[in-house]
Coordinates of C-alpha atoms in Angstrom, one line a residue:
M1 CA 58.2 21.0 161.2
P2 CA 60.3 24.3 160.2
L3 CA 57.7 25.2 157.8
L4 CA 54.5 24.8 160.2
E5 CA 56.6 27.1 162.7
R6 CA 56.7 30.1 160.0
L7 CA 53.5 29.8 158.4
Q8 CA 52.4 30.3 162.1
A9 CA 54.6 32.9 162.9
S10 CA 53.4 34.9 159.9
K11 CA 49.7 34.6 161.0
H12 CA 48.5 32.9 157.7
V13 CA 47.4 30.6 159.7
D14 CA 44.8 30.1 162.6
Q15 CA 45.5 26.3 163.4
I16 CA 47.7 23.6 162.6
F17 CA 46.1 20.0 162.3
I18 CA 48.6 16.8 162.0
S19 CA 47.8 13.4 161.4
N20 CA 47.5 10.8 164.4
G21 CA 51.0 8.7 164.7
S22 CA 52.6 11.3 162.5
S23 CA 56.7 11.8 163.7
L24 CA 55.7 15.4 163.8
S25 CA 53.3 14.8 167.3
L26 CA 56.4 13.8 169.3
E27 CA 57.6 17.3 168.7
K28 CA 54.9 18.7 169.7
K29 CA 57.0 22.4 169.5
I30 CA 54.3 24.2 167.8
E31 CA 52.2 25.7 170.5
G32 CA 48.2 24.7 169.6
L33 CA 49.0 22.0 167.5
V34 CA 46.5 19.4 167.3
E35 CA 46.2 16.0 166.0
S36 CA 43.1 14.5 163.9
S37 CA 42.5 11.6 161.8
P38 CA 42.5 13.8 157.8
I39 CA 38.8 12.8 157.7
D40 CA 37.7 13.6 161.3
F41 CA 39.5 17.2 160.3
L42 CA 37.6 17.4 156.8
K43 CA 34.4 17.0 158.3
D44 CA 34.7 19.5 160.6
Y45 CA 36.5 21.9 158.3
W46 CA 35.1 21.0 154.8
Q47 CA 32.6 24.7 154.6
N48 CA 32.4 27.7 152.6
N49 CA 34.5 30.3 153.1
N50 CA 37.5 28.1 154.6
K51 CA 41.0 28.1 153.2
L52 CA 43.1 24.7 154.0
I53 CA 46.0 23.8 153.4
F54 CA 47.8 20.8 152.7
L55 CA 51.3 19.9 153.4
G56 CA 52.3 16.9 150.8
S57 CA 51.8 14.9 147.9
I58 CA 49.0 16.9 145.5
G59 CA 48.1 12.8 144.8
A60 CA 47.7 12.4 148.2
V61 CA 45.6 15.3 148.9
V62 CA 43.4 14.9 145.7
R63 CA 42.7 11.1 147.0
L64 CA 42.1 12.4 150.5
I65 CA 39.3 15.3 149.7
S66 CA 37.6 13.6 146.5
P67 CA 34.8 12.1 149.2
F68 CA 34.0 16.0 150.0
V69 CA 34.4 17.8 146.8
R70 CA 30.5 18.6 145.8
S71 CA 30.3 21.9 144.5
K72 CA 32.8 25.4 143.6
E73 CA 30.2 27.2 145.5
N74 CA 30.1 25.5 148.7
D75 CA 33.7 23.8 148.8
P76 CA 36.2 25.1 150.4
A77 CA 39.9 26.9 148.7
I78 CA 42.5 24.0 148.7
L79 CA 46.2 24.7 149.0
V80 CA 48.8 22.0 148.3
M81 CA 52.3 23.0 149.2
D82 CA 55.7 21.0 149.5
S83 CA 57.4 20.6 152.6
K84 CA 59.9 22.9 151.4
A85 CA 57.9 25.5 150.6
K86 CA 59.4 25.5 146.8
N87 CA 55.6 25.3 145.4
V88 CA 52.2 26.6 146.4
I89 CA 49.3 25.1 144.3
T90 CA 45.7 26.0 143.8
L91 CA 43.8 22.7 143.9
L92 CA 40.0 24.0 144.5
G93 CA 38.4 27.7 145.2
G94 CA 40.5 29.7 143.3
H95 CA 38.2 32.1 142.5
K96 CA 35.1 32.4 144.8
Q97 CA 37.0 31.4 147.9
G98 CA 40.0 33.2 147.1
G99 CA 42.2 30.3 146.6
D100 CA 44.8 32.0 144.2
R101 CA 44.7 35.3 145.6
F102 CA 45.9 33.7 149.1
A103 CA 48.3 31.6 147.3
S104 CA 50.1 34.4 145.4
E105 CA 50.3 35.7 149.4
L106 CA 51.6 32.7 150.3
A107 CA 53.9 32.7 147.9
A108 CA 55.4 35.9 148.1
A109 CA 55.7 35.8 151.7
L110 CA 57.6 31.9 151.5
E111 CA 59.5 33.3 148.5
A112 CA 57.3 30.4 146.7
E113 CA 56.3 29.6 143.5
V114 CA 52.5 30.1 143.0
I115 CA 51.2 27.4 140.6
C116 CA 47.3 28.4 139.1
T117 CA 45.7 27.0 136.2
S118 CA 42.5 28.5 136.2
D119 CA 42.0 30.2 132.6
S120 CA 41.9 33.8 133.8
F121 CA 45.1 33.5 135.5
T122 CA 47.0 31.8 132.6
E123 CA 45.7 33.9 130.1
R124 CA 46.5 37.6 132.3
R125 CA 42.1 38.1 132.4
I126 CA 40.6 39.7 135.3
P127 CA 38.7 37.1 137.3
L128 CA 35.1 39.1 136.8
D129 CA 33.8 36.2 139.5
C130 CA 36.2 37.6 142.3
F131 CA 37.8 40.7 141.6
G132 CA 35.0 43.1 143.2
E133 CA 36.2 41.6 146.7
G134 CA 39.2 44.0 146.6
W135 CA 37.2 46.7 145.9
G136 CA 35.3 46.1 149.2
W137 CA 31.9 44.9 147.1
K138 CA 29.9 41.5 147.5
R139 CA 29.0 39.1 145.2
G140 CA 25.2 38.5 144.0
G141 CA 23.2 36.8 141.5
E142 CA 23.0 33.1 140.7
N143 CA 25.8 30.7 140.7
V144 CA 24.8 29.0 137.2
D145 CA 24.4 32.8 135.9
W146 CA 27.9 33.1 137.0
R147 CA 29.5 30.2 135.4
K148 CA 28.0 30.8 131.9
L149 CA 29.4 34.8 132.3
M150 CA 32.6 32.8 132.7
I151 CA 32.5 30.8 129.8
S152 CA 31.9 33.5 127.7
Q153 CA 34.6 35.4 129.1
S154 CA 37.0 32.5 128.5
K155 CA 35.9 32.0 125.0
E156 CA 36.9 35.9 124.6
Q157 CA 32.7 37.1 123.9
K158 CA 31.6 40.6 124.3
N159 CA 30.9 41.2 127.7
I160 CA 28.3 44.0 128.6
V161 CA 28.6 46.0 132.0
F162 CA 26.9 48.2 133.8
Q163 CA 28.7 50.1 136.5
G164 CA 26.4 52.7 138.6
K165 CA 28.3 52.7 141.7
G166 CA 31.8 52.0 143.2
S167 CA 35.6 53.1 141.9
K168 CA 35.4 52.7 138.0
L169 CA 39.2 52.7 138.4
W170 CA 39.4 49.1 136.9
Q171 CA 37.8 49.9 133.6
K172 CA 41.1 51.4 132.7
L173 CA 42.9 47.5 132.9
K174 CA 44.1 46.0 129.6
G175 CA 41.7 43.3 130.6
C176 CA 38.9 45.0 130.1
S177 CA 39.3 46.0 126.5
N178 CA 37.3 42.9 125.5
F179 CA 34.1 44.8 127.7
S180 CA 31.3 46.9 126.4
F181 CA 30.3 49.9 129.3
L182 CA 26.6 51.0 129.4
E183 CA 26.5 54.6 130.4
K184 CA 22.7 54.6 131.2
N185 CA 20.8 52.5 133.5
D186 CA 17.5 52.2 131.7
P187 CA 15.3 49.6 130.7
I188 CA 16.3 49.4 127.5
S189 CA 20.0 49.0 127.7
C190 CA 19.9 47.1 130.6
K191 CA 18.2 44.0 129.0
N192 CA 21.2 42.4 127.6
I193 CA 23.7 43.3 131.1
D194 CA 26.1 40.8 131.6
L195 CA 27.5 42.0 134.7
Y196 CA 25.7 44.8 136.7
I197 CA 27.7 47.2 139.5
G198 CA 25.6 49.2 142.0
H199 CA 22.9 48.7 144.8
E200 CA 20.0 47.8 143.1
N201 CA 18.9 44.1 143.4
K202 CA 19.2 42.6 140.0
N203 CA 18.7 38.9 139.0
I204 CA 22.1 39.0 136.7
C205 CA 25.6 38.6 137.9
S206 CA 26.5 41.7 140.3
W207 CA 28.7 43.2 142.2
H208 CA 27.4 45.4 145.1
P209 CA 29.5 48.0 146.4
P210 CA 28.6 49.3 150.1
T211 CA 26.4 52.4 149.5
I212 CA 23.5 51.7 151.4
I213 CA 23.5 53.1 155.3
I214 CA 20.4 51.9 157.3
G215 CA 19.3 54.4 160.1
I216 CA 17.2 52.5 162.5
G217 CA 15.9 53.3 166.3
C218 CA 13.6 50.6 167.7
E219 CA 12.0 49.9 171.1
R220 CA 14.1 48.3 173.9
N221 CA 14.3 44.5 173.6
T222 CA 12.9 43.9 170.1
D223 CA 13.5 40.6 168.8
E224 CA 16.5 40.4 166.0
I225 CA 14.0 38.8 163.5
V226 CA 11.6 42.0 163.5
I227 CA 14.7 44.2 162.9
Q228 CA 16.1 41.8 159.7
R229 CA 12.7 41.6 158.3
A230 CA 12.0 45.5 159.1
I231 CA 15.4 45.8 156.9
D232 CA 14.2 42.9 154.4
K233 CA 11.0 45.2 154.0
S234 CA 12.8 48.2 153.0
L235 CA 15.3 47.8 150.6
N236 CA 13.0 45.5 148.9
Q237 CA 10.2 48.7 148.2
N238 CA 13.2 50.6 147.0
G239 CA 14.4 47.7 145.1
L240 CA 17.9 47.8 146.7
S241 CA 20.4 44.4 147.3
I242 CA 20.8 43.6 151.0
L243 CA 24.7 43.2 149.2
S244 CA 24.8 46.8 149.5
I245 CA 24.4 48.2 153.1
S246 CA 27.1 49.8 154.5
G247 CA 26.5 49.9 158.2
L248 CA 23.8 50.8 160.5
A249 CA 23.4 53.7 162.4
T250 CA 21.7 54.5 165.7
I251 CA 21.6 56.0 169.0
D252 CA 24.2 55.2 171.8
K253 CA 21.3 54.6 174.1
K254 CA 21.1 51.2 171.8
N255 CA 24.8 50.0 172.2
D256 CA 23.2 47.3 174.3
E257 CA 20.6 46.3 172.1
I258 CA 20.9 42.9 171.8
G259 CA 19.0 41.8 169.0
L260 CA 20.4 44.8 167.0
L261 CA 23.8 43.4 168.0
N262 CA 23.2 39.8 167.3
L263 CA 22.0 40.7 163.8
S264 CA 25.0 43.0 163.1
K265 CA 27.6 40.8 164.4
K266 CA 25.6 37.7 162.0
N267 CA 25.8 39.8 159.1
E268 CA 29.2 41.8 159.4
W269 CA 27.2 45.3 159.3
P270 CA 29.1 47.3 161.6
I271 CA 27.0 49.6 163.4
Y272 CA 27.7 53.6 164.1
F273 CA 26.5 55.3 167.3
F274 CA 25.3 58.9 167.9
S275 CA 24.7 60.9 171.3
A276 CA 21.5 62.7 171.6
L277 CA 23.0 65.6 171.0
E278 CA 24.8 64.8 167.6
L279 CA 21.7 63.5 166.4
S280 CA 19.5 66.4 167.4
Q281 CA 21.6 68.8 165.4
V282 CA 20.4 67.2 162.2
N283 CA 17.6 68.7 160.1
V284 CA 15.5 65.8 159.5
P285 CA 12.0 65.8 157.4
T286 CA 9.5 64.1 160.0
P287 CA 11.0 65.0 163.8
S288 CA 9.1 63.2 166.4
N289 CA 7.9 65.2 169.9
V290 CA 7.5 61.8 171.4
V291 CA 10.9 60.7 170.3
L292 CA 12.3 63.8 171.6
N293 CA 10.7 63.7 175.2
E294 CA 11.8 59.9 175.5
M295 CA 15.6 60.2 173.5
G296 CA 16.8 63.5 173.9
T297 CA 16.4 64.4 170.1
A298 CA 13.7 64.5 167.9
S299 CA 15.0 62.0 165.2
V300 CA 16.7 58.5 165.4
A301 CA 16.6 56.4 162.7
E302 CA 16.6 59.4 159.7
A303 CA 19.1 61.9 161.8
A304 CA 21.2 58.7 162.5
A305 CA 21.7 57.6 158.8
I306 CA 22.0 61.2 157.5
L307 CA 25.1 62.3 160.1
L308 CA 26.9 58.9 158.6
G309 CA 26.2 59.6 155.1
G310 CA 27.6 63.1 155.8
Q311 CA 28.3 65.1 152.1
S312 CA 28.4 62.2 150.1
G313 CA 24.7 60.9 151.6
R314 CA 21.0 61.4 150.5
L315 CA 18.2 60.4 152.1
I316 CA 15.7 57.9 149.4
Q317 CA 13.6 56.8 152.5
E318 CA 12.5 58.8 154.9
K319 CA 11.7 56.9 158.3
Q320 CA 9.2 54.1 158.1
I321 CA 7.8 51.9 161.2
Y322 CA 7.6 48.4 161.3
Y323 CA 5.7 46.4 163.9
S324 CA 5.8 42.7 165.4
N325 CA 3.8 39.8 164.8
E326 CA 1.5 38.4 167.9
D327 CA 4.4 35.8 169.0
E328 CA 7.3 38.8 169.0
C329 CA 8.2 41.4 170.8
G330 CA 9.5 45.5 169.8
A331 CA 8.9 47.5 166.9
V332 CA 11.1 49.0 164.5
T333 CA 11.9 52.2 162.7
I334 CA 13.8 52.1 159.4
A335 CA 15.4 55.5 157.3
L336 CA 17.7 54.8 154.5
V337 CA 20.1 56.9 153.3
E338 CA 21.8 56.2 149.3
L339 CA 25.9 57.1 149.8
S340 CA 27.5 58.4 146.3
I341 CA 31.0 57.1 147.5
P342 CA 31.1 53.5 149.1
F343 CA 31.8 53.6 153.0
A344 CA 33.3 50.5 154.2
P345 CA 36.4 51.2 156.4
H346 CA 36.3 48.1 158.2
K347 CA 37.0 45.9 154.9
G348 CA 39.7 49.0 153.5
E349 CA 43.5 48.4 153.9
L350 CA 45.6 50.6 153.4
H351 CA 49.4 49.2 153.4
L352 CA 52.3 51.6 153.4
I353 CA 55.0 49.2 150.9
G354 CA 58.8 50.5 150.9
S355 CA 60.1 48.9 147.3
G356 CA 63.5 49.1 147.8
P357 CA 66.1 51.0 146.3
G358 CA 64.9 49.9 143.1
D359 CA 65.8 46.0 142.1
L360 CA 63.1 43.7 142.8
E361 CA 65.4 41.3 144.6
M362 CA 65.5 44.1 147.4
L363 CA 61.8 44.2 147.8
T364 CA 60.7 42.4 151.0
S365 CA 59.1 39.0 151.2
D366 CA 56.5 41.3 153.3
S367 CA 56.2 44.2 151.0
R368 CA 55.9 41.8 148.1
R369 CA 53.2 39.5 149.8
A370 CA 51.0 43.2 151.0
L371 CA 51.3 44.3 147.2
T372 CA 49.5 40.6 146.0
R373 CA 46.4 41.6 148.3
C374 CA 45.8 45.1 147.0
S375 CA 43.7 45.7 143.9
A376 CA 45.1 49.2 144.1
W377 CA 48.6 50.8 144.0
I378 CA 49.3 54.2 144.0
G379 CA 52.8 55.6 143.9
Y380 CA 55.4 58.2 141.8
T381 CA 55.8 56.3 138.4
P382 CA 59.2 55.7 138.4
Y383 CA 58.7 53.2 141.7
L384 CA 55.5 51.8 139.9
N385 CA 57.4 51.0 136.7
Y386 CA 60.3 49.1 139.4
L387 CA 57.6 47.2 140.8
D388 CA 55.8 46.6 137.2
S389 CA 56.8 43.4 135.8
I390 CA 55.1 41.4 139.1
R391 CA 51.5 43.7 138.9
R392 CA 48.5 40.8 138.0
P393 CA 46.8 42.2 135.4
D394 CA 43.2 42.6 137.6
Q395 CA 45.8 45.3 140.1
V396 CA 45.5 48.8 138.9
R397 CA 48.3 51.3 139.0
I398 CA 47.6 54.9 139.9
D399 CA 50.6 57.4 139.0
S400 CA 51.5 60.0 140.8
E401 CA 53.7 63.2 140.2
L402 CA 56.6 63.4 142.7
T403 CA 55.4 66.7 144.6
F404 CA 52.0 65.7 145.2
E405 CA 52.2 63.5 148.4
K406 CA 49.9 64.9 150.3
D407 CA 47.1 64.5 147.7
R408 CA 48.5 60.8 147.2
C409 CA 48.3 60.0 150.5
Q410 CA 44.6 61.4 150.6
Y411 CA 43.5 60.1 147.8
A412 CA 45.2 56.6 149.1
L413 CA 42.9 56.6 152.1
D414 CA 39.7 57.7 150.8
L415 CA 39.9 54.5 148.7
A416 CA 40.5 52.4 151.6
K417 CA 37.9 54.2 153.1
E418 CA 35.5 52.7 150.4
G419 CA 36.2 49.1 151.5
V420 CA 39.5 48.8 148.9
K421 CA 43.1 47.3 149.8
V422 CA 45.4 49.8 148.9
A423 CA 49.0 49.8 148.7
L424 CA 50.6 53.5 148.6
I425 CA 54.4 52.7 147.3
S426 CA 58.0 54.5 148.4
S427 CA 60.9 54.0 147.5
G428 CA 63.4 52.5 149.9
D429 CA 61.5 52.1 153.4
S430 CA 58.4 54.0 153.6
G431 CA 58.9 55.3 157.5
I432 CA 62.3 57.1 156.1
Y433 CA 61.4 60.4 154.2
G434 CA 58.8 57.7 152.5
M435 CA 54.9 58.2 153.0
A436 CA 54.3 56.5 156.2
G437 CA 54.2 59.6 158.3
L438 CA 52.3 62.1 156.2
A439 CA 49.5 59.3 155.8
L440 CA 49.8 58.1 159.5
E441 CA 48.8 62.0 160.5
L442 CA 46.1 61.4 157.5
W443 CA 44.5 58.4 159.4
L444 CA 44.7 59.6 162.6
H445 CA 42.4 63.0 161.7
E446 CA 40.1 60.5 160.7
K447 CA 37.2 59.2 163.3
I448 CA 38.5 56.2 165.0
D449 CA 35.6 54.1 163.2
S450 CA 36.3 55.4 159.7
R451 CA 40.1 54.2 159.7
P452 CA 40.5 51.6 157.5
L453 CA 43.2 49.0 158.5
F454 CA 46.7 50.9 158.7
Q455 CA 49.6 49.0 158.0
V456 CA 53.7 49.9 157.3
H457 CA 55.7 47.5 155.7
P458 CA 60.1 47.5 156.0
G459 CA 61.6 48.0 152.8
I460 CA 65.5 48.1 152.5
S461 CA 66.4 51.7 153.0
S462 CA 69.2 53.3 150.5
F463 CA 71.6 54.2 153.1
Q464 CA 71.2 50.4 154.1
M465 CA 72.2 49.6 150.5
A466 CA 74.8 51.8 150.1
A467 CA 76.5 50.4 153.2
A468 CA 76.4 46.7 151.8
K469 CA 78.2 48.4 148.8
L470 CA 80.5 49.9 150.2
G471 CA 81.8 48.0 153.4
A472 CA 80.8 48.8 157.1
P473 CA 80.5 52.7 157.2
F474 CA 77.7 52.4 159.7
M475 CA 79.1 50.0 162.4
H476 CA 79.2 52.6 165.1
D477 CA 76.5 55.3 165.8
F478 CA 74.9 57.2 162.8
C479 CA 72.2 59.5 162.2
S480 CA 70.2 60.6 158.4
I481 CA 69.8 64.1 157.6
S482 CA 67.8 65.5 154.6
L483 CA 68.9 68.5 153.5
S484 CA 65.6 69.0 151.7
D485 CA 64.5 72.6 153.3
L486 CA 61.0 72.3 151.4
L487 CA 59.4 71.6 155.1
T488 CA 61.8 72.1 157.5
P489 CA 63.6 75.6 158.1
W490 CA 67.3 75.5 157.1
D491 CA 67.4 76.6 160.6
Q492 CA 66.6 73.7 162.0
I493 CA 68.6 71.4 159.6
E494 CA 72.1 73.2 160.3
R495 CA 71.6 72.8 164.1
R496 CA 71.0 69.0 163.5
I497 CA 74.3 68.5 161.1
K498 CA 76.4 70.7 164.0
S499 CA 74.9 68.8 166.7
A500 CA 75.4 65.1 164.2
A501 CA 79.3 66.4 163.5
I502 CA 80.1 67.7 167.4
G503 CA 78.7 63.8 168.3
D504 CA 81.0 62.2 165.9
F505 CA 78.3 60.7 164.3
V506 CA 78.6 59.2 160.9
I507 CA 75.9 60.7 158.5
A508 CA 73.5 59.3 156.0
I509 CA 72.8 62.5 153.6
F510 CA 69.0 62.2 151.8
N511 CA 68.0 64.6 149.0
P512 CA 71.5 66.0 148.9
K513 CA 70.9 68.3 146.1
S514 CA 68.5 69.6 143.2
K515 CA 68.3 71.9 140.5
K516 CA 66.4 74.6 142.9
R517 CA 68.5 73.7 145.7
D518 CA 72.1 73.6 144.6
W519 CA 74.1 75.5 147.6
Q520 CA 72.9 73.6 151.1
L521 CA 75.6 70.6 150.3
K522 CA 78.1 73.2 150.3
K523 CA 77.1 74.6 153.6
T524 CA 77.1 71.4 154.7
V525 CA 80.6 70.4 154.2
D526 CA 81.8 73.4 155.3
L527 CA 79.7 73.2 158.9
L528 CA 81.2 69.7 159.0
I529 CA 84.5 71.2 158.2
E530 CA 85.0 73.1 161.2
F531 CA 84.6 69.2 163.3
R532 CA 86.4 66.8 160.8
K533 CA 89.4 66.8 159.5
P534 CA 89.4 67.7 155.6
C535 CA 90.3 64.0 154.6
T536 CA 86.9 62.3 156.3
P537 CA 85.9 60.2 153.6
V538 CA 82.3 60.9 152.0
A539 CA 80.6 58.5 149.7
I540 CA 78.4 59.5 146.9
A541 CA 76.3 56.6 146.0
R542 CA 74.1 57.2 143.0
E543 CA 71.0 54.9 141.2
L544 CA 71.4 52.0 143.7
G545 CA 69.5 49.1 142.6
R546 CA 69.7 50.3 139.2
P547 CA 70.6 49.7 135.7
D548 CA 72.7 53.6 136.1
E549 CA 74.5 52.6 140.0
S550 CA 77.6 54.4 140.7
I551 CA 79.7 54.4 144.0
E552 CA 82.4 56.9 144.0
I553 CA 84.9 57.8 147.5
H554 CA 85.9 60.9 147.9
T555 CA 86.5 63.2 150.9
L556 CA 84.7 66.8 152.2
E557 CA 87.5 68.3 150.9
T558 CA 87.7 67.0 147.5
L559 CA 83.7 65.9 146.8
P560 CA 82.6 67.0 143.4
F561 CA 79.8 69.0 144.1
D562 CA 78.1 69.0 139.9
Q563 CA 78.2 65.2 140.1
V564 CA 75.3 65.0 143.4
D565 CA 71.8 65.0 142.8
M566 CA 68.5 64.1 144.2
L567 CA 69.0 60.3 142.9
S568 CA 72.3 60.1 145.0
I569 CA 72.8 59.9 148.5
L570 CA 76.2 60.5 150.6
V571 CA 77.8 58.7 153.3
I572 CA 80.1 60.8 155.6
G573 CA 82.5 58.8 157.7
N574 CA 83.1 59.8 161.5
S575 CA 86.7 60.5 163.1
Q576 CA 87.6 56.4 162.9
S577 CA 86.1 56.0 159.3
V578 CA 89.0 54.6 157.2
I579 CA 89.0 53.5 153.4
K580 CA 91.0 50.5 152.8
N581 CA 91.2 48.2 149.4
N582 CA 88.3 50.5 148.6
R583 CA 86.4 49.7 151.3
F584 CA 84.7 51.9 153.6
L585 CA 84.8 50.8 157.3
T586 CA 83.9 52.7 161.1
P587 CA 85.7 50.5 163.4
R588 CA 83.5 49.3 166.2
G589 CA 86.6 49.0 168.2
Y590 CA 87.0 45.3 168.7
F591 CA 90.8 45.3 168.3
S592 CA 91.6 47.8 170.4
N593 CA 90.3 46.0 173.2

């Protein structure tokens, strides 16, 4: 029962089932707990794209599911866990159904051991048949071709890849050393391609980035089947894959068009609506006075597609009208825009991750789980170095320099807008002098329908680590102050130092001193001595959680400024703080009552 409650609380499961007559049914502590026979449960939920987690013996699970197993293309992902959550095992659907990746997420969240037996997992290869999902792409091609490709990869044969669209960051991974990447998409060189990545419709193993925008105009109450047929014909005429659709674009007067809304929902194509005023300002090749009189803009399909495509878009099909058959209703106008950069913010995820002070043991399970989800890790090189041992071979590492924070955040956001799952990594906690604030500002500047999922994952800050190593310095009111005046004027920092001193706060000092900023710390100590005794304890905690960790305790009067740098954090006590047996304590006042 505790494990079931953990799974539900972590939102890893949507529904929990127990066998009829189970002892758990007597407790019924979990809201929505459903009793069912295993056979009835499997009949209802044995379907493609489901992920089923079984708690118990792997042998019992094998016997239970064996009558339902059909093929790797249609069976769900099956995971097995023991009741103590020590192991998470992928039994079926490790690749196509995402079982291996989901098992890694579960194991990270539950601090369990993940057990996957697939060739790509054990040999640390890039799983060609499922890696594209993390980049926001959709898989095409016949299942038999994918089986041949994966067998070829397992035999370490040379695989030929052509990529015309989507991020090529993955090509730099070590696991790509056995691939041959073509630069040209011509009939001669493409005859022997094993894997195609682009928006064209190919009869081979393919990944399709979302780079085609469908501009739509239609008569009122046009049937869904008419709209679908018009889209299919437009794509076929241009040799494009339906799996490359980024989204639909139209006028906001169509926001209640039932056929259009149903089609969008069924295919998971987002619809972007624009006002007549917005559309009327777009230059189009074939404006219409009839449309202008009825809609208030001379173009709907072309203008909407061009507007959504922006600078990355190119009109590749001017509007074409498709009519309904005799037993159908309505007519549809279709225009196509090709994007040079994929656009799928509804698929993208931007995870702000605090990696802790440095030691992997200080990485929270929530952050570790988020890292397993992400195909791209972006951060300052030393921070990425601390995490590199848990990075999978299919996860891209993107190193950044220290002073390029804005560029780093914008790059991460742009990737997420393409549909990529991205981890933007800070040390400590990303919400404390980390990347979360800047990334959130940039995210808020985006239009609402252009925003990927944004999630901040808590980390252990260096001041928390320092407190744990020192004893209990923050048992009373405290604050943190950064002495970096690169983004905050010094006079403002000085006012905060004085306020903290007057308020008798214990203070954590971040960014105390650098090569270029060598006077601020001395000024801070001088200000504090105006309000606090020179014997007030001060701790220097340096490189916490790393091999060269050191902690020294001094006073305001004896603080050695030459031993402080940007790898240090200072803890400055208040009027009650004391050092006893080399422990830093700020009493809460329990023994004074």
